[in-house]
CSV table of N, CA, C and O in Angstrom, one decimal:
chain,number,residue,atom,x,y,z
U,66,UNK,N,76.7,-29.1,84.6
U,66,UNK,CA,77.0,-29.6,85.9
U,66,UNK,C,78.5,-29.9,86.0
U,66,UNK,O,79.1,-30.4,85.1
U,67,UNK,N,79.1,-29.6,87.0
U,67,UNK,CA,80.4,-29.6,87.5
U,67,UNK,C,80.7,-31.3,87.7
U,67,UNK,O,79.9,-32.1,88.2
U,68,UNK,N,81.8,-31.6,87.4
U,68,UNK,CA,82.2,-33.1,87.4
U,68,UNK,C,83.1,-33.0,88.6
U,68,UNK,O,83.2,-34.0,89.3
U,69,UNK,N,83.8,-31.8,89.0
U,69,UNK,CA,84.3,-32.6,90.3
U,69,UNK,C,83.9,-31.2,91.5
U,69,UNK,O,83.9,-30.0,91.4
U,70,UNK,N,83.9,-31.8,92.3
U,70,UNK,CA,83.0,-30.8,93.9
U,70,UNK,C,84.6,-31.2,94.9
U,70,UNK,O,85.6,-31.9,94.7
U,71,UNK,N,84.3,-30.3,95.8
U,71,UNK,CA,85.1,-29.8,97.0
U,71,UNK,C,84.3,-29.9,98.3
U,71,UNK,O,83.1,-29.6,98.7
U,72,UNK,N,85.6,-30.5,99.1
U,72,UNK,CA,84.6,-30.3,100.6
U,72,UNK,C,83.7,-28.8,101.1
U,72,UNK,O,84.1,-27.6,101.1
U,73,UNK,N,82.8,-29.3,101.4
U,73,UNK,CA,81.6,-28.3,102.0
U,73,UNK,C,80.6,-27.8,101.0
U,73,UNK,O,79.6,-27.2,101.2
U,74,UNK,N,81.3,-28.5,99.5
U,74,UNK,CA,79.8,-27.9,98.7
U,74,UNK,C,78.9,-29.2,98.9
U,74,UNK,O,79.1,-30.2,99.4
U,75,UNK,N,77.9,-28.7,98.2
U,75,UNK,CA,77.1,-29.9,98.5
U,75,UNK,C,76.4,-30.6,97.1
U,75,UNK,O,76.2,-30.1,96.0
U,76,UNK,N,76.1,-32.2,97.7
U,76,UNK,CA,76.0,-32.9,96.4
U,76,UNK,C,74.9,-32.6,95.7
U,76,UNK,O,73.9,-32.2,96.3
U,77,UNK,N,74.9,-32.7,94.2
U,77,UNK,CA,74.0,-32.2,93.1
U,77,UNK,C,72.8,-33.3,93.2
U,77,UNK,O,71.6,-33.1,93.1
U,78,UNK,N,73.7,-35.0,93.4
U,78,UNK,CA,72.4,-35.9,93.5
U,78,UNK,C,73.2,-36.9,94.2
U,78,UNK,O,74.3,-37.0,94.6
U,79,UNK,N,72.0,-37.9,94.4
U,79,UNK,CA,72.3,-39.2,95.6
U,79,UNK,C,73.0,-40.3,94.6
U,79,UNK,O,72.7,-40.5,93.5
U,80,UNK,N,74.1,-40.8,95.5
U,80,UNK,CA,74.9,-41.8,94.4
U,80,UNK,C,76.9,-41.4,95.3
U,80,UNK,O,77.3,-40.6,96.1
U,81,UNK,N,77.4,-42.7,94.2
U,81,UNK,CA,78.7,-43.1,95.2
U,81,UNK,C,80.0,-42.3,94.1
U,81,UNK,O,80.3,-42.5,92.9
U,82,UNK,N,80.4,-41.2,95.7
U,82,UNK,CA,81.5,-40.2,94.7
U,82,UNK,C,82.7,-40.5,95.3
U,82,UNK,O,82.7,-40.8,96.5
U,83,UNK,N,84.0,-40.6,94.5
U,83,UNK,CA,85.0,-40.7,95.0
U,83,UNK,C,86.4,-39.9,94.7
U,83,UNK,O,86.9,-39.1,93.9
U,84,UNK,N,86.9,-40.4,95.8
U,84,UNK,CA,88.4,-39.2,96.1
U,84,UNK,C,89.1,-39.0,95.1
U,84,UNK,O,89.8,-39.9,94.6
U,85,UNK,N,88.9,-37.7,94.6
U,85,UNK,CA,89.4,-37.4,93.3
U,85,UNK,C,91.0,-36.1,93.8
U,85,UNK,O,91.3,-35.2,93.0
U,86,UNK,N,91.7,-36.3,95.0
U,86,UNK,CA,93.0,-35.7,95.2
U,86,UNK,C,92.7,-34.4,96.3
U,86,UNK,O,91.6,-34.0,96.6
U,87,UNK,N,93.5,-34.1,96.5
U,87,UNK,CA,93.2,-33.2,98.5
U,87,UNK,C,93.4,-31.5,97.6
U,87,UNK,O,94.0,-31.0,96.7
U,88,UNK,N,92.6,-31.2,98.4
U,88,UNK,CA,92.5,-29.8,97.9
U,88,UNK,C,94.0,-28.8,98.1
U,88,UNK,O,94.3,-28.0,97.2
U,89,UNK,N,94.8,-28.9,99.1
U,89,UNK,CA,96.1,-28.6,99.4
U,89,UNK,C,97.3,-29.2,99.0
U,89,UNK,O,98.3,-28.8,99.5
U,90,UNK,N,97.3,-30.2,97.9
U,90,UNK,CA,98.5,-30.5,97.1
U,90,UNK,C,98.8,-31.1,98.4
U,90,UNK,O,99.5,-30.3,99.0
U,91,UNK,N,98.3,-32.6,99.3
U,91,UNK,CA,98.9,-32.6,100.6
U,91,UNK,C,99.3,-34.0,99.6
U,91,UNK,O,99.2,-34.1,98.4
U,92,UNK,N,99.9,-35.3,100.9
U,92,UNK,CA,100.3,-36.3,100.2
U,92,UNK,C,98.6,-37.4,100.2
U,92,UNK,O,98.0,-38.0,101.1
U,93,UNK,N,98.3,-37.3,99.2
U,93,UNK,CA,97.4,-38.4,98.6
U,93,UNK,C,97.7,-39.7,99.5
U,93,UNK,O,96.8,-40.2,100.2
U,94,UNK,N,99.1,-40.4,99.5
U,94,UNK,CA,99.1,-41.6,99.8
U,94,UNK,C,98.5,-41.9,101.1
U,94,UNK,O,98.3,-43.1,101.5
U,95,UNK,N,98.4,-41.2,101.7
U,95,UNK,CA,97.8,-41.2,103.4
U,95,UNK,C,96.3,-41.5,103.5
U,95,UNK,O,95.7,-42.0,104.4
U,96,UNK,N,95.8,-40.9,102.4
U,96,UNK,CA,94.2,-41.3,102.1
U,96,UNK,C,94.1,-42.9,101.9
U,96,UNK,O,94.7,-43.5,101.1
U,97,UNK,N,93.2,-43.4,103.0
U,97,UNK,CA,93.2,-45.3,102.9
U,97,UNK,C,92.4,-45.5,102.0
U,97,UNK,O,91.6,-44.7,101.5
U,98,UNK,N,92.6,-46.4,101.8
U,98,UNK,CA,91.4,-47.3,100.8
U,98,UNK,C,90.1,-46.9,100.8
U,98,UNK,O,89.6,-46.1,100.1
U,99,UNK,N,89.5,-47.7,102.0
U,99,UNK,CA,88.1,-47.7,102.6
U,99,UNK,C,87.7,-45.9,102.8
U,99,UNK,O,86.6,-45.6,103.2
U,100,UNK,N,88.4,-45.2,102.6
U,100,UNK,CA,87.8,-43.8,102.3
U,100,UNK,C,87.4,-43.0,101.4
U,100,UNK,O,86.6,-42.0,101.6
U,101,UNK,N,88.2,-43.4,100.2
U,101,UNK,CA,88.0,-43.0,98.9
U,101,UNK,C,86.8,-43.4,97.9
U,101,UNK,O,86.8,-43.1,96.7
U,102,UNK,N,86.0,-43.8,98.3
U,102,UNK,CA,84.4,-44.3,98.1
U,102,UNK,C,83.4,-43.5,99.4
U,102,UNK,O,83.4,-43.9,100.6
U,103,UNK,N,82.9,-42.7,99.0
U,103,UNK,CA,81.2,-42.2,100.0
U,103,UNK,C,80.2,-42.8,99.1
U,103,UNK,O,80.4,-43.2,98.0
U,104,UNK,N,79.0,-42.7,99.9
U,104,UNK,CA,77.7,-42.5,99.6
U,104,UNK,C,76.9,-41.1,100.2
U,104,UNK,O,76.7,-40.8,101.4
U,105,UNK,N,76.5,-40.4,98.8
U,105,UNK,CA,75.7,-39.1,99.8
U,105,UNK,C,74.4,-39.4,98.5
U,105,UNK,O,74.2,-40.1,97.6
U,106,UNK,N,73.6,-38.2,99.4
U,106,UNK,CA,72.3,-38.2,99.2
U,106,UNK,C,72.5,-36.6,98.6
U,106,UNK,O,73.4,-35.9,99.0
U,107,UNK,N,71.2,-36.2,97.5
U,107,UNK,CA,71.3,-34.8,97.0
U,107,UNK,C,71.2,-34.1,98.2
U,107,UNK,O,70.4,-34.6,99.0
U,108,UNK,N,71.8,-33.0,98.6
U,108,UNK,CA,72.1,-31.9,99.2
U,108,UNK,C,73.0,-32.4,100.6
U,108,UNK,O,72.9,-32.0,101.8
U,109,UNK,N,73.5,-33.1,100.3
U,109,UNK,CA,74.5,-33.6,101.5
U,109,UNK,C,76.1,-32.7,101.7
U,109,UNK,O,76.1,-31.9,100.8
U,110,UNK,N,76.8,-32.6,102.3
U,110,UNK,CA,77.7,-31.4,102.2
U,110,UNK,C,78.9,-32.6,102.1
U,110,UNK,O,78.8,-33.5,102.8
U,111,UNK,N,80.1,-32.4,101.1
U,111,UNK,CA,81.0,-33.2,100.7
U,111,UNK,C,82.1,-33.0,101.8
U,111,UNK,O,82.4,-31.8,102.2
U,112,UNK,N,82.7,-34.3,102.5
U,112,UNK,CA,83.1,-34.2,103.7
U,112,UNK,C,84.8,-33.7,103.4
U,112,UNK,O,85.1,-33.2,102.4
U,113,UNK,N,85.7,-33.9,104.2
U,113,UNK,CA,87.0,-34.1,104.8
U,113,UNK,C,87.4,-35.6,104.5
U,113,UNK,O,86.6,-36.5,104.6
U,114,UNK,N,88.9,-35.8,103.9
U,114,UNK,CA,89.0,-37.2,104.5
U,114,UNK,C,88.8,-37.2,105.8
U,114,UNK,O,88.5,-36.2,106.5
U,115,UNK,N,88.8,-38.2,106.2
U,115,UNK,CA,88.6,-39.0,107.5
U,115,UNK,C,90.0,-39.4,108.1
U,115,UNK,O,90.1,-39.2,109.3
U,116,UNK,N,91.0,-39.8,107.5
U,116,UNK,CA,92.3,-40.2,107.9
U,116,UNK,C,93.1,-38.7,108.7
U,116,UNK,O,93.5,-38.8,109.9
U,117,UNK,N,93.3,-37.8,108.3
U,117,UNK,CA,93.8,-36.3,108.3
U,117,UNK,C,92.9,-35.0,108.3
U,117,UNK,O,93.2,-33.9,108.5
U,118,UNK,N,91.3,-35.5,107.8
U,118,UNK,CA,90.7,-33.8,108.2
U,118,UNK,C,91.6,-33.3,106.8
U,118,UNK,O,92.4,-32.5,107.2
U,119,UNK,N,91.7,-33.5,105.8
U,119,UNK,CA,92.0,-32.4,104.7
U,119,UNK,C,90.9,-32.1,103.8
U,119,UNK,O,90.4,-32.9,103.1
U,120,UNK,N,90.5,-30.9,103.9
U,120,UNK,CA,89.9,-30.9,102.4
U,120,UNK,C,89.9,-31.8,101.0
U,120,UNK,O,91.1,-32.1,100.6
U,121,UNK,N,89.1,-32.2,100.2
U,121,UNK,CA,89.2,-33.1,99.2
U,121,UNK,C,88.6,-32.6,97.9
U,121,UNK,O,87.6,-31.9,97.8
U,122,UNK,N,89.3,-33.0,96.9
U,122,UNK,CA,88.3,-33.4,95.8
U,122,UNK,C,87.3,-34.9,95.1
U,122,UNK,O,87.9,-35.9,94.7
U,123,UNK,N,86.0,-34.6,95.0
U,123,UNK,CA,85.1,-35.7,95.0
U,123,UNK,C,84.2,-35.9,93.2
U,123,UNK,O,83.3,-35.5,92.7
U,124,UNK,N,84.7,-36.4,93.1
U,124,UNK,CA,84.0,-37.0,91.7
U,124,UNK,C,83.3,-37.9,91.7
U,124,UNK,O,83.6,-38.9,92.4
U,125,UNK,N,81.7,-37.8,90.7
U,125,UNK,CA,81.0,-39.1,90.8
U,125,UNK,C,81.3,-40.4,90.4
U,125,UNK,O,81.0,-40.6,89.2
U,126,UNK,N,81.7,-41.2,91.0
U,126,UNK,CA,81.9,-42.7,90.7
U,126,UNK,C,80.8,-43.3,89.5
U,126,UNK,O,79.6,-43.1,89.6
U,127,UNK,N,81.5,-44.1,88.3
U,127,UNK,CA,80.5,-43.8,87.6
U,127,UNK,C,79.8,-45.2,87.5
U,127,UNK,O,78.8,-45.3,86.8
C-alpha cells in the first residue's frame, strides 16, 4: 500500500490524512492550518486544498 495519495485518487481506508505538500511545487505556506488535517472514509476521493483549489499530497496521520 502506497503511503502517500494525490488529489482524486481515492482513500484505501477511513481515518485522519494529512497535507503532505501541493502537487505543483506551488508555495506550501498558503495552505492554513485548519486544512491540513481531513477525515475520509474508504473510497472517498482525496480533495484540493481548500485555501487555492491546488492539487495535494495526503498522508495517513498516524
Amino acid at each position: 500500500m502506497a503511503d502517500r495519495y494525490k488529489t482524486g485518487e481515492k482513500a484505501p481506508e477511513n481515518g485522519t490524512y494529512e497535507f503532505d505538500g501541493l502537487v505543483n511545487s506551488g508555495n506550501d505556506a498558503d495552505v492554513t492550518e485548519d486544512e491540513k488535517h481531513i477525515e475520509l472514509s474508504s473510497g472517498d476521493t482525496f480533495p484540493p486544498t481548500r485555501s487555492n483549489k491546488d492539487a495535494a499530497y495526503w498522508k495517513k496521520a498516524k
